[in-house]
Coordinates of C-alpha atoms in Angstrom, one line a residue:
M1 CA 27.7 24.8 37.2
R2 CA 27.5 22.0 39.8
K3 CA 29.1 22.6 43.2
D4 CA 30.8 19.2 43.1
V5 CA 31.2 16.1 41.0
R6 CA 30.8 12.5 42.1
I7 CA 32.5 9.8 40.0
L8 CA 31.7 6.1 40.5
L9 CA 33.9 3.3 39.0
V10 CA 32.3 0.0 38.3
G11 CA 33.3 -3.1 36.4
E12 CA 34.2 -6.8 36.7
P13 CA 36.6 -7.9 39.4
K14 CA 40.3 -7.6 38.6
V15 CA 39.9 -5.0 35.8
G16 CA 41.9 -2.5 37.7
K17 CA 39.4 0.0 39.2
T18 CA 41.1 0.4 42.5
S19 CA 44.6 0.6 40.8
L20 CA 43.4 3.5 38.7
I21 CA 42.3 5.5 41.7
M22 CA 45.5 4.7 43.7
S23 CA 47.7 5.6 40.7
L24 CA 45.9 8.9 40.4
V25 CA 46.3 9.8 44.1
S26 CA 49.9 8.6 44.6
E27 CA 51.1 9.2 41.0
E28 CA 52.7 5.7 41.0
F29 CA 51.5 2.1 40.6
P30 CA 50.7 0.6 44.0
D31 CA 52.7 -2.5 45.1
E32 CA 49.7 -3.8 47.0
V33 CA 46.1 -3.2 45.9
P34 CA 43.3 -3.5 48.4
L35 CA 39.9 -5.0 47.5
R36 CA 38.4 -1.5 47.4
A37 CA 39.8 2.1 47.7
E38 CA 38.2 4.5 50.2
E39 CA 36.2 7.4 48.8
I40 CA 38.6 10.2 48.1
T41 CA 37.9 13.9 47.5
I42 CA 40.1 16.0 45.1
P43 CA 40.0 19.7 46.2
A44 CA 38.7 22.3 43.7
D45 CA 42.0 24.1 43.4
V46 CA 43.8 21.1 41.9
T47 CA 41.1 20.2 39.4
P48 CA 41.0 21.8 35.9
E49 CA 37.4 22.9 36.3
R50 CA 37.9 24.2 39.8
V51 CA 35.1 21.9 41.2
P52 CA 35.6 19.5 44.1
T53 CA 35.5 15.9 42.8
H54 CA 34.6 12.8 44.8
I55 CA 35.9 9.4 43.4
V56 CA 34.1 6.3 44.6
D57 CA 35.3 2.7 44.1
Y58 CA 33.0 -0.3 43.9
S59 CA 34.0 -3.8 45.0
E60 CA 31.8 -6.8 44.4
A61 CA 33.7 -8.7 47.2
E62 CA 33.0 -6.0 49.8
Q63 CA 29.7 -4.5 48.8
S64 CA 26.1 -5.7 48.4
D65 CA 23.9 -5.1 45.4
E66 CA 21.9 -2.7 47.5
Q67 CA 25.0 -0.6 48.2
L68 CA 25.8 -0.6 44.5
Y69 CA 22.4 0.7 43.7
Q70 CA 22.7 3.4 46.2
E71 CA 26.0 4.5 44.8
I72 CA 24.6 4.5 41.2
S73 CA 21.8 6.8 42.4
K74 CA 24.2 9.2 43.9
A75 CA 26.7 9.3 41.1
N76 CA 27.0 12.2 38.6
V77 CA 29.0 10.1 36.2
I78 CA 29.9 6.4 36.0
C79 CA 33.1 5.0 34.6
I80 CA 32.6 1.4 33.4
V81 CA 36.1 -0.1 33.6
Y82 CA 37.1 -3.1 31.4
S83 CA 40.4 -4.8 30.7
V84 CA 41.6 -4.4 27.1
N85 CA 43.1 -7.9 27.3
N86 CA 39.9 -9.6 28.7
K87 CA 37.1 -10.0 26.1
K88 CA 34.7 -11.2 28.8
S89 CA 35.0 -7.9 30.7
I90 CA 34.2 -6.1 27.4
E91 CA 31.2 -8.2 26.8
K92 CA 29.9 -7.5 30.3
V93 CA 29.8 -3.8 29.5
T94 CA 26.7 -4.3 27.3
S95 CA 25.3 -7.5 28.8
H96 CA 25.4 -6.5 32.4
W97 CA 26.6 -3.0 33.4
I98 CA 24.8 -0.7 31.0
P99 CA 21.4 -2.4 31.5
L100 CA 21.9 -2.4 35.3
I101 CA 22.7 1.3 35.3
T102 CA 19.8 2.1 32.9
D103 CA 17.4 0.2 35.2
R104 CA 18.6 2.1 38.3
T105 CA 18.4 5.6 36.9
D106 CA 15.4 7.8 35.8
K107 CA 14.9 8.2 32.1
D108 CA 14.8 12.0 32.5
S109 CA 18.0 12.1 34.5
R110 CA 20.4 9.6 33.0
V111 CA 24.0 9.8 34.2
P112 CA 26.7 10.1 31.6
L113 CA 28.9 7.0 31.1
I114 CA 32.6 6.8 30.4
L115 CA 34.1 3.5 29.0
V116 CA 37.5 2.9 30.5
G117 CA 39.8 0.4 28.9
N118 CA 42.5 -0.4 31.5
K119 CA 45.8 -2.4 31.2
S120 CA 46.7 -1.0 27.8
D121 CA 50.3 -1.8 28.7
L122 CA 49.6 -5.5 28.3
V123 CA 48.5 -5.4 24.6
E124 CA 49.9 -3.9 21.4
H125 CA 46.5 -3.4 19.8
S126 CA 43.6 -1.0 20.6
S127 CA 40.1 -2.1 21.7
M128 CA 38.5 0.8 19.9
E129 CA 37.2 -1.3 17.0
T130 CA 35.2 -3.3 19.5
I131 CA 34.1 -0.3 21.6
L132 CA 33.1 2.2 18.8
P133 CA 29.9 0.2 17.9
I134 CA 28.9 0.2 21.6
M135 CA 29.4 3.9 21.8
N136 CA 27.2 4.5 18.7
Q137 CA 24.5 2.2 20.2
Y138 CA 24.2 4.0 23.6
Q139 CA 23.6 7.7 23.7
D140 CA 24.5 7.9 27.4
I141 CA 28.2 7.0 26.6
E142 CA 30.1 10.3 26.5
T143 CA 33.5 8.9 25.5
C144 CA 36.0 6.0 25.7
V145 CA 39.5 6.2 27.2
E146 CA 42.2 3.6 27.0
C147 CA 44.7 3.9 29.9
S148 CA 47.2 2.0 32.1
A149 CA 47.3 2.2 35.8
K150 CA 50.7 0.7 35.8
N151 CA 52.3 3.1 33.3
L152 CA 50.1 6.0 34.5
K153 CA 48.9 6.5 30.9
N154 CA 45.9 8.7 30.5
I155 CA 45.0 8.5 34.2
S156 CA 44.5 12.2 34.8
E157 CA 42.8 12.5 31.4
L158 CA 40.3 9.8 32.4
F159 CA 39.2 11.7 35.5
Y160 CA 39.2 15.0 33.5
Y161 CA 36.9 13.5 30.9
A162 CA 34.7 12.1 33.7
Q163 CA 34.5 15.5 35.3
K164 CA 33.9 17.2 31.9
A165 CA 31.0 14.7 31.2
V166 CA 29.2 16.1 34.2
L167 CA 30.0 19.8 33.9
H168 CA 29.9 19.9 30.1
P169 CA 27.7 17.0 29.0
T170 CA 27.1 16.4 25.3
G171 CA 23.6 15.0 25.7
P172 CA 21.6 18.2 26.1
L173 CA 23.5 19.9 23.3
Y174 CA 24.0 17.5 20.4
C175 CA 22.5 14.6 18.6
P176 CA 25.3 12.3 17.3
E177 CA 23.0 10.4 15.0
E178 CA 21.7 13.5 13.2
K179 CA 25.1 15.3 13.6
E180 CA 23.3 18.5 14.6
L181 CA 22.4 20.6 17.7
K182 CA 19.3 19.6 19.6
P183 CA 16.2 21.9 19.5
S184 CA 16.6 23.0 23.1
C185 CA 20.2 24.0 22.4
I186 CA 19.3 25.8 19.2
K187 CA 16.6 27.7 21.2
A188 CA 19.0 28.8 23.9
L189 CA 21.7 29.8 21.5
T190 CA 19.2 31.7 19.4
R191 CA 18.2 33.8 22.4
I192 CA 21.9 34.4 23.2
F193 CA 22.4 35.6 19.6
K194 CA 19.4 38.0 19.7
V195 CA 20.5 39.4 23.1
S196 CA 24.1 39.9 21.7
D197 CA 22.8 41.5 18.5
L198 CA 22.7 44.9 20.0
D199 CA 21.4 46.7 16.9
N200 CA 18.9 43.9 15.9
D201 CA 20.1 43.7 12.3
G202 CA 20.4 39.9 12.4
I203 CA 24.2 40.0 12.2
L204 CA 27.0 40.0 14.9
N205 CA 29.4 42.6 13.7
D206 CA 33.0 42.8 15.0
N207 CA 32.0 45.1 18.0
E208 CA 29.2 42.8 19.0
L209 CA 31.4 39.7 18.6
N210 CA 34.1 41.3 20.7
F211 CA 31.5 42.2 23.4
F212 CA 30.2 38.6 23.3
Q213 CA 33.7 37.2 23.6
R214 CA 34.6 39.5 26.4
T215 CA 31.4 38.8 28.3
C216 CA 31.8 35.0 28.1
F217 CA 35.5 34.5 28.2
N218 CA 36.9 37.8 29.7
T219 CA 39.0 38.5 26.7
P220 CA 38.4 40.1 23.3
L221 CA 39.4 38.5 20.0
A222 CA 42.3 39.9 18.1
P223 CA 41.3 41.2 14.6
Q224 CA 43.0 38.3 12.9
A225 CA 41.3 35.8 15.2
L226 CA 37.9 37.4 14.2
E227 CA 38.7 37.0 10.6
D228 CA 39.8 33.4 11.1
V229 CA 36.5 32.6 12.8
K230 CA 34.5 34.1 9.9
N231 CA 36.7 32.4 7.3
V232 CA 36.0 29.0 8.9
V233 CA 32.2 29.7 8.7
R234 CA 32.6 31.0 5.1
R235 CA 34.3 27.8 4.0
N236 CA 31.6 25.6 5.4
M237 CA 28.3 27.4 4.6
N238 CA 27.1 30.1 2.2
D239 CA 24.9 32.2 4.4
G240 CA 26.9 32.0 7.7
V241 CA 28.6 35.4 7.1
K242 CA 26.8 38.5 5.8
D243 CA 28.1 42.0 5.5
N244 CA 31.3 40.8 7.2
G245 CA 29.3 39.8 10.3
L246 CA 28.2 36.5 11.7
T247 CA 24.6 35.4 11.0
L248 CA 22.5 33.2 13.3
K249 CA 23.2 30.2 11.0
G250 CA 26.9 30.9 11.3
F251 CA 26.7 31.3 15.0
L252 CA 25.0 27.9 15.4
F253 CA 27.4 26.3 13.0
L254 CA 30.4 27.4 15.1
H255 CA 28.9 25.8 18.2
T256 CA 28.2 22.6 16.3
L257 CA 31.8 22.6 15.2
F258 CA 33.0 23.1 18.8
I259 CA 31.0 20.2 20.0
Q260 CA 32.0 17.9 17.1
R261 CA 35.7 18.7 18.0
G262 CA 35.1 17.8 21.7
R263 CA 35.1 21.4 22.9
H264 CA 31.8 21.2 24.7
E265 CA 33.1 23.5 27.4
T266 CA 33.1 26.4 25.0
T267 CA 29.4 26.1 24.3
W268 CA 28.6 25.4 28.0
T269 CA 30.6 28.5 29.1
V270 CA 28.4 30.6 26.8
L271 CA 25.2 29.0 28.0
R272 CA 26.0 29.3 31.7
R273 CA 27.1 32.9 31.3
F274 CA 23.7 33.7 29.9
G275 CA 21.9 31.9 32.8
Y276 CA 21.3 28.4 31.6
D277 CA 21.4 25.2 33.7
D278 CA 22.3 21.6 32.7
D279 CA 18.8 21.1 31.3
L280 CA 19.1 24.3 29.1
E281 CA 16.6 26.1 31.2
L282 CA 17.3 29.5 32.7
T283 CA 18.1 29.1 36.4
Q284 CA 15.9 30.4 39.2
E285 CA 19.0 32.2 40.6
Y286 CA 19.4 34.0 37.3
L287 CA 15.8 34.9 36.7
F288 CA 14.9 35.7 40.3
P289 CA 17.8 37.2 42.2
V290 CA 17.2 37.9 45.9
I291 CA 15.9 41.4 46.6
K292 CA 14.7 42.4 50.0
I293 CA 11.7 44.7 50.2
P294 CA 10.8 46.0 53.7
P295 CA 7.2 46.7 54.6
D296 CA 5.8 50.1 53.4
C297 CA 8.4 50.3 50.7
T298 CA 7.9 50.2 47.0
T299 CA 9.9 49.1 44.0
E300 CA 10.9 51.2 41.0
L301 CA 13.3 51.0 38.1
N302 CA 16.4 53.1 38.4
H303 CA 18.1 55.3 35.8
N304 CA 20.2 52.6 34.3
A305 CA 17.2 50.3 33.9
Y306 CA 15.3 52.9 32.0
L307 CA 18.4 53.5 29.8
F308 CA 18.5 49.8 29.1
L309 CA 14.8 49.6 28.3
Q310 CA 15.1 52.6 26.0
S311 CA 17.9 50.8 24.1
V312 CA 15.7 47.7 23.8
F313 CA 12.8 49.9 22.5
D314 CA 15.1 51.6 19.9
K315 CA 16.5 48.3 18.9
H316 CA 13.0 47.0 17.9
D317 CA 11.3 50.2 16.7
K318 CA 12.5 49.6 13.2
D319 CA 10.3 52.2 11.5
R320 CA 11.3 54.8 14.0
D321 CA 7.8 56.0 14.7
C322 CA 8.2 56.0 18.5
A323 CA 5.6 53.2 18.8
L324 CA 5.8 49.4 18.7
S325 CA 3.6 47.7 16.1
P326 CA 2.3 44.2 16.9
D327 CA 5.1 42.7 14.8
E328 CA 7.7 44.8 16.6
V329 CA 6.3 43.7 20.0
K330 CA 6.4 40.1 18.9
D331 CA 10.0 40.5 17.7
L332 CA 11.0 42.1 21.1
F333 CA 9.6 39.2 23.0
K334 CA 11.2 36.5 20.9
V335 CA 13.8 36.1 23.7
F336 CA 11.0 35.1 26.1
P337 CA 9.6 31.6 26.4
Y338 CA 6.1 33.1 26.3
M339 CA 4.3 36.3 25.4
P340 CA 4.3 38.4 28.6
W341 CA 1.9 41.2 27.4
G342 CA -1.7 40.5 26.6
P343 CA -4.1 42.8 24.7
D344 CA -5.1 44.4 28.0
V345 CA -1.7 46.2 28.0
N346 CA -2.9 48.4 25.1
N347 CA -5.7 49.7 27.5
T348 CA -3.3 50.1 30.4
V349 CA -0.8 52.5 28.9
C350 CA -0.8 55.2 26.2
T351 CA -1.1 54.1 22.6
N352 CA -1.0 56.0 19.3
D353 CA -3.9 56.5 16.9
Q354 CA -3.4 52.9 15.5
G355 CA -3.6 51.4 19.0
W356 CA 0.2 50.7 19.1
I357 CA 2.1 51.1 22.4
T358 CA 4.0 54.3 22.4
Y359 CA 7.5 54.8 23.8
Q360 CA 6.0 56.5 26.9
G361 CA 3.4 53.6 27.2
Y362 CA 6.2 51.0 26.9
L363 CA 8.2 52.6 29.8
S364 CA 4.9 52.9 31.7
Q365 CA 4.1 49.2 31.4
W366 CA 7.6 48.3 32.7
T367 CA 7.1 50.8 35.6
L368 CA 3.7 49.2 36.4
T369 CA 5.2 45.7 36.4
T370 CA 8.0 46.7 38.6
Y371 CA 5.7 48.4 41.1
L372 CA 3.1 45.6 41.3
D373 CA 5.3 42.5 40.8
V374 CA 9.0 43.1 41.1
Q375 CA 9.8 39.4 40.7
R376 CA 8.1 39.4 37.3
S377 CA 10.0 42.5 36.3
L378 CA 13.3 40.8 37.4
E379 CA 12.3 37.7 35.3
Y380 CA 11.6 39.9 32.2
L381 CA 14.9 41.8 32.5
G382 CA 16.6 38.4 32.8
Y383 CA 15.2 37.3 29.5
L384 CA 16.4 40.5 27.9
G385 CA 19.9 40.0 29.3
Y386 CA 20.1 43.2 31.4
S387 CA 22.8 41.9 33.8
I388 CA 24.9 40.7 30.9
I389 CA 24.6 43.8 28.7
Y390 CA 25.1 46.2 31.6
E391 CA 27.7 43.9 33.2
Q392 CA 25.9 43.7 36.6
E393 CA 25.9 40.8 39.1
S394 CA 22.2 40.4 38.5
Q395 CA 19.2 42.4 37.3
A396 CA 18.4 43.3 40.9
A397 CA 20.8 46.1 40.2
A398 CA 18.1 47.6 38.1
I399 CA 15.7 48.0 41.0
T400 CA 15.4 50.8 43.5
V401 CA 13.6 50.0 46.8
T402 CA 12.1 53.2 48.1
R403 CA 12.3 54.2 51.7
N404 CA 9.5 53.6 54.2
K405 CA 6.5 55.7 53.5
R406 CA 6.3 56.8 57.1
I407 CA 9.7 58.5 56.8
D408 CA 8.3 60.4 53.7
L409 CA 5.4 61.6 55.7
Q410 CA 7.6 62.7 58.6
K411 CA 10.0 64.6 56.4
K412 CA 7.1 65.9 54.2
Q413 CA 9.1 65.0 51.1
T414 CA 9.7 62.0 48.9
Q415 CA 12.2 60.6 46.4
R416 CA 9.6 58.2 44.9
S417 CA 8.6 58.4 41.2
V418 CA 5.5 56.1 41.2
F419 CA 2.3 56.9 43.1
R420 CA -0.7 54.7 43.4
C421 CA -4.3 55.9 43.3
N422 CA -7.0 53.4 44.0
V423 CA -10.3 54.3 42.3
L424 CA -13.5 53.2 44.1
G425 CA -17.1 53.6 43.3
A426 CA -20.3 51.8 42.7
R427 CA -20.8 49.8 39.5
G428 CA -21.5 52.0 36.5
S429 CA -20.3 55.1 38.3
G430 CA -17.6 55.9 35.7
K431 CA -14.4 54.4 37.1
S432 CA -13.3 52.7 33.9
G433 CA -14.0 55.9 32.0
F434 CA -11.8 57.8 34.5
L435 CA -8.9 55.4 34.0
Q436 CA -9.1 55.4 30.2
A437 CA -9.4 59.2 30.1
F438 CA -6.0 59.3 31.8
L439 CA -4.6 57.6 28.7
G440 CA -6.3 60.1 26.4
K441 CA -9.3 58.1 25.3
N442 CA -12.6 59.8 25.2
L443 CA -16.0 58.0 25.6
Q444 CA -16.3 57.2 21.9
Q445 CA -12.9 55.6 21.8
Q446 CA -13.6 53.7 25.0
R447 CA -16.7 52.1 23.6
R448 CA -14.5 50.3 21.0
I449 CA -12.6 48.4 23.7
R450 CA -13.6 44.7 23.8
E451 CA -14.7 43.4 27.2
D452 CA -11.9 40.8 27.4
H453 CA -9.3 43.5 26.5
K454 CA -10.2 45.8 29.4
S455 CA -7.8 46.6 32.2
L456 CA -8.2 47.4 35.9
Y457 CA -5.0 49.6 35.7
A458 CA -4.0 52.7 33.9
I459 CA -0.5 54.3 34.2
S460 CA 1.0 57.3 32.6
T461 CA 3.2 60.3 33.5
T462 CA 2.2 63.6 35.0
Y463 CA 4.3 66.7 35.9
V464 CA 4.4 68.0 39.5
Y465 CA 6.4 71.2 39.9
G466 CA 8.3 70.4 36.8
Q467 CA 9.1 66.8 37.9
E468 CA 8.0 63.9 35.8
K469 CA 6.1 61.3 38.0
Y470 CA 4.1 58.2 37.3
L471 CA 0.5 58.0 38.4
L472 CA -0.9 54.4 38.7
L473 CA -4.7 54.2 38.7
H474 CA -6.2 51.0 40.0
E475 CA -9.9 50.4 39.6
V476 CA -11.1 48.5 42.7
M477 CA -14.1 46.2 42.1
P478 CA -17.0 47.4 44.3
D479 CA -17.4 45.1 47.4
F480 CA -18.3 47.3 50.3
D481 CA -18.4 44.4 52.8
F482 CA -14.8 43.5 52.1
L483 CA -11.9 45.6 50.9
S484 CA -8.5 43.9 51.1
E485 CA -5.3 45.5 52.3
A486 CA -4.3 45.8 48.6
D487 CA -7.5 47.8 48.0
L488 CA -6.6 50.1 50.8
A489 CA -2.9 50.4 50.4
C490 CA -2.2 53.4 48.1
D491 CA -1.1 57.0 48.1
V492 CA -4.3 58.7 47.2
V493 CA -8.0 57.5 46.9
C494 CA -10.6 58.5 44.3
L495 CA -14.2 58.1 45.2
V496 CA -16.2 58.2 42.0
Y497 CA -20.0 58.7 41.8
D498 CA -22.3 59.3 38.8
I499 CA -24.0 62.7 39.1
N500 CA -26.9 61.3 37.0
N501 CA -27.5 58.3 39.2
P502 CA -28.9 59.0 42.6
R503 CA -27.8 55.8 44.2
T504 CA -24.0 56.0 43.5
F505 CA -22.8 58.6 46.1
E506 CA -23.9 56.5 49.0
Y507 CA -21.3 53.9 48.2
C508 CA -18.6 56.5 48.3
A509 CA -19.8 57.9 51.6
K510 CA -19.9 54.5 53.3
V511 CA -16.5 53.4 52.0
Y512 CA -15.0 56.7 53.1
K513 CA -16.5 56.5 56.6
Q514 CA -15.6 52.8 57.1
Y515 CA -12.1 52.8 55.7
F516 CA -10.6 56.2 55.2
I517 CA -12.1 58.7 57.7
D518 CA -9.2 58.1 60.1
S519 CA -6.6 57.3 57.5
K520 CA -3.8 59.6 56.5
T521 CA -4.4 58.7 52.9
P522 CA -5.8 61.8 51.0
C523 CA -9.2 61.3 49.3
V524 CA -10.8 63.0 46.4
V525 CA -14.4 62.8 45.4
I526 CA -15.0 62.7 41.6
A527 CA -18.4 63.8 40.3
A528 CA -18.3 61.7 37.1
K529 CA -20.4 62.1 33.9
S530 CA -20.6 65.9 34.6
D531 CA -21.9 66.5 31.1
L532 CA -25.2 64.9 32.2
H533 CA -28.0 66.4 34.3
E534 CA -27.2 66.3 38.0
V535 CA -29.8 64.7 40.2
R536 CA -30.2 64.6 44.0
Q537 CA -28.3 61.8 45.6
H538 CA -30.2 59.4 47.9
Y539 CA -28.0 60.1 50.9
S540 CA -28.5 62.2 54.0
L541 CA -26.0 64.7 52.9
S542 CA -25.3 66.1 49.5
P543 CA -21.8 65.4 48.1
Q544 CA -20.8 69.0 48.6
D545 CA -22.0 69.0 52.2
F546 CA -20.4 65.6 52.8
C547 CA -17.0 66.9 51.6
R548 CA -17.4 70.1 53.6
K549 CA -18.2 68.1 56.8
H550 CA -15.3 65.8 56.4
K551 CA -12.8 68.5 55.3
L552 CA -12.4 67.1 51.8
H553 CA -12.0 69.1 48.6
P554 CA -15.3 69.8 46.9
P555 CA -16.4 67.1 44.4
Q556 CA -14.4 67.4 41.2
P557 CA -16.5 67.5 38.0
F558 CA -15.3 65.0 35.4
T559 CA -16.4 63.8 32.0
C560 CA -14.8 61.9 29.2
N561 CA -17.8 62.5 26.8
T562 CA -16.1 65.1 24.7
T563 CA -14.4 65.5 21.4
D564 CA -11.9 68.0 22.9
A565 CA -8.5 67.0 24.2
L566 CA -9.0 65.5 27.6
S567 CA -7.6 67.6 30.5
K568 CA -5.0 66.0 32.8
D569 CA -5.4 68.6 35.5
I570 CA -7.3 66.2 37.8
Y571 CA -4.6 63.6 37.4
T572 CA -1.8 66.1 38.2
R573 CA -3.8 67.1 41.3
L574 CA -4.0 63.5 42.4
T575 CA -0.3 63.0 41.9
T576 CA 0.4 66.2 43.9
M577 CA -1.8 65.0 46.7
A578 CA -0.1 61.6 46.7
M579 CA 3.3 63.3 46.9
Y580 CA 2.4 65.8 49.5
P581 CA -0.4 64.3 51.6
S582 CA 0.3 66.9 54.4
S583 CA -1.0 69.7 52.1
Q584 CA -4.6 68.3 52.2
P585 CA -7.3 70.3 54.0
T586 CA -7.2 70.0 57.7
S587 CA -9.6 71.2 60.4
S588 CA -7.6 74.4 61.1
L589 CA -7.0 75.1 57.4
Y590 CA -10.6 74.6 56.6
S591 CA -11.7 77.1 59.3
L592 CA -9.0 79.5 58.1
T593 CA -10.5 79.5 54.6
Q594 CA -13.9 80.3 56.0
R595 CA -12.6 83.3 57.9
S596 CA -10.6 84.4 54.9
V597 CA -13.8 84.8 52.9
T598 CA -15.1 87.3 55.5
M599 CA -11.7 89.0 55.7
L600 CA -11.6 89.4 51.9
N601 CA -15.1 90.9 51.9
Q602 CA -13.9 93.5 54.4
L603 CA -10.6 94.0 52.5
T604 CA -12.4 94.7 49.2
H605 CA -13.7 98.0 50.5
R606 CA -10.3 99.2 51.7
L607 CA -8.1 97.7 49.0
L608 CA -10.0 98.3 45.8
A609 CA -7.5 101.0 44.8
R610 CA -4.6 98.6 45.5
Q611 CA -6.0 96.0 43.1
V612 CA -4.9 93.0 45.1
T613 CA -6.3 89.4 45.1
V614 CA -5.5 87.0 47.9
C615 CA -5.3 83.2 47.2
L616 CA -4.3 80.4 49.3
K617 CA -2.4 77.4 47.9
P618 CA 0.5 75.0 48.9
C619 CA 3.6 76.7 47.6
D620 CA 6.2 74.0 48.4
E621 CA 6.4 70.6 49.8
T622 CA 6.8 71.7 53.5
H623 CA 4.5 74.7 54.0
D624 CA 1.0 76.0 53.4
V625 CA 1.4 79.8 52.9
I626 CA -0.7 82.7 51.7
C627 CA 0.5 84.0 48.3
F628 CA -0.4 87.5 47.2
C629 CA -0.5 88.3 43.5
S630 CA -1.6 91.4 41.5
A631 CA -4.9 91.2 39.7
N632 CA -8.0 93.3 38.9
L633 CA -10.2 93.0 42.0
T634 CA -13.9 93.8 41.8
R635 CA -16.5 93.9 44.5
N636 CA -17.8 90.4 43.5
T637 CA -14.4 88.6 43.1
D638 CA -14.5 84.9 44.0
Y639 CA -12.2 83.3 46.5
Y640 CA -10.2 80.3 45.2
T641 CA -8.3 77.7 47.2

């Protein structure tokens, strides 16, 4: 709603413009009337709509045409005053004032007009017969009021209608010629109906109607009032009420009725509660509430947001198969002005055998959007009505801003749930296959993906020490000469090479040495296409020797060319490394493991009868400790880290 209202009074000389203003202010007819009243401001607390109102008078005797044009351009509503006992002043409404105002205002932002018939105390007849054809001819005319500055008749009503014409205009809502709602109004009210239809059955039942009423007007409807509303609809249309609930047609009919009866404020109250502005567009303040994100912090959905999104999924998963078919996805996004998900989403998150987004995939896509582009996530939640359904000030209440990553590193623990892994490698090294395997797609399934449906992201859940976490894989396009901050900003790095292509490891080695050798970001080398024959890499060091030299884990073999279920072990390991970067191999730890091999060889001779195996692994998030576990130990037992 506007912060204030500016009302301009124009008309022929001596029709009583100034008298109307002075009678309103002093509540009595003035004995002496100046040529022009000074601009007055009525405080918000004494106006019915609680909005400050500025009233501006125009005097032909004191003001130039240029000053008039300036006032017209600043006005929110213009009252054209005529005298009911002066036919010439009535004729001037159409011959002079309306054309003048039309010429001085933009077609896309016409100001509403109020026709004001003053001096009704001087005649016994009404001027309405003459005025009604004028009202029907010009759409910008909101209403006509007959009043008397002398008798104080309809003075406060005049300015109330003028204020109402600005705050609750008819123009955007209703077409008087067709006697029906305008398309933009129908579109907005349809979204409001769908958001309020919590079970998505196409009907607002009594509970949903009461929730809607309480949301918009802060009070529920009494049972009898509910029945009265439905009975009004029943009497006027056959399909407005179904199963004792209000259909979309019935909902739209009610708002048409409100407007036809002059109760525009009812419809506008609903529209504004659901985020709409005067042009029936969702406001920027509603869609993009302010949220501060300090450097080195990430954005995640909180528990309430996931509960809300779960309810939205359940609402549209009509066949209860825990997946969204294309029609169900389309139905879910009907409250959006555009389709937010493209075909690449089906290759970004988990899908079922039919290629439909699963429940887990659905939540993963929301998690991805919130992490990469929180403003877009806020916008989407706004379309779905999160702040309204959950009665929050804004959808910013759905977002958790994580603490600075440096603090996590210092404390060696984190509360984050989403971790980013950037996947780098030469072209053809197997990066895309690595991403798609995370979603459970083997090589044969990946070959069916159309080129224009591919995605550079893959996100799903992994479990680390019993906790569900999201791992976000991002395939970085190979450009050794330039990697942006976004390419480098992540929690863990995958360097992928093709064991069957001798020219692919060199890229990994150079990227690591230029960008990550002094970084605290853990790195893992992936030996992709491990089902193929391994060839010698054209680099000074073998991948194994390179990893040993730089204190990295040995290259991890990986293939997606299998008919077996794809293992998630490597992805769990990546998530663990992202969560606990301090547990990665260090110089001291690496030398310890070398000494341990020798120690174990010595221990085998003395401890064979004890049957003890020694293994080294990170046991919790703060320490690296040696764990002893019972096992059969032979003279050739391997040592594992």
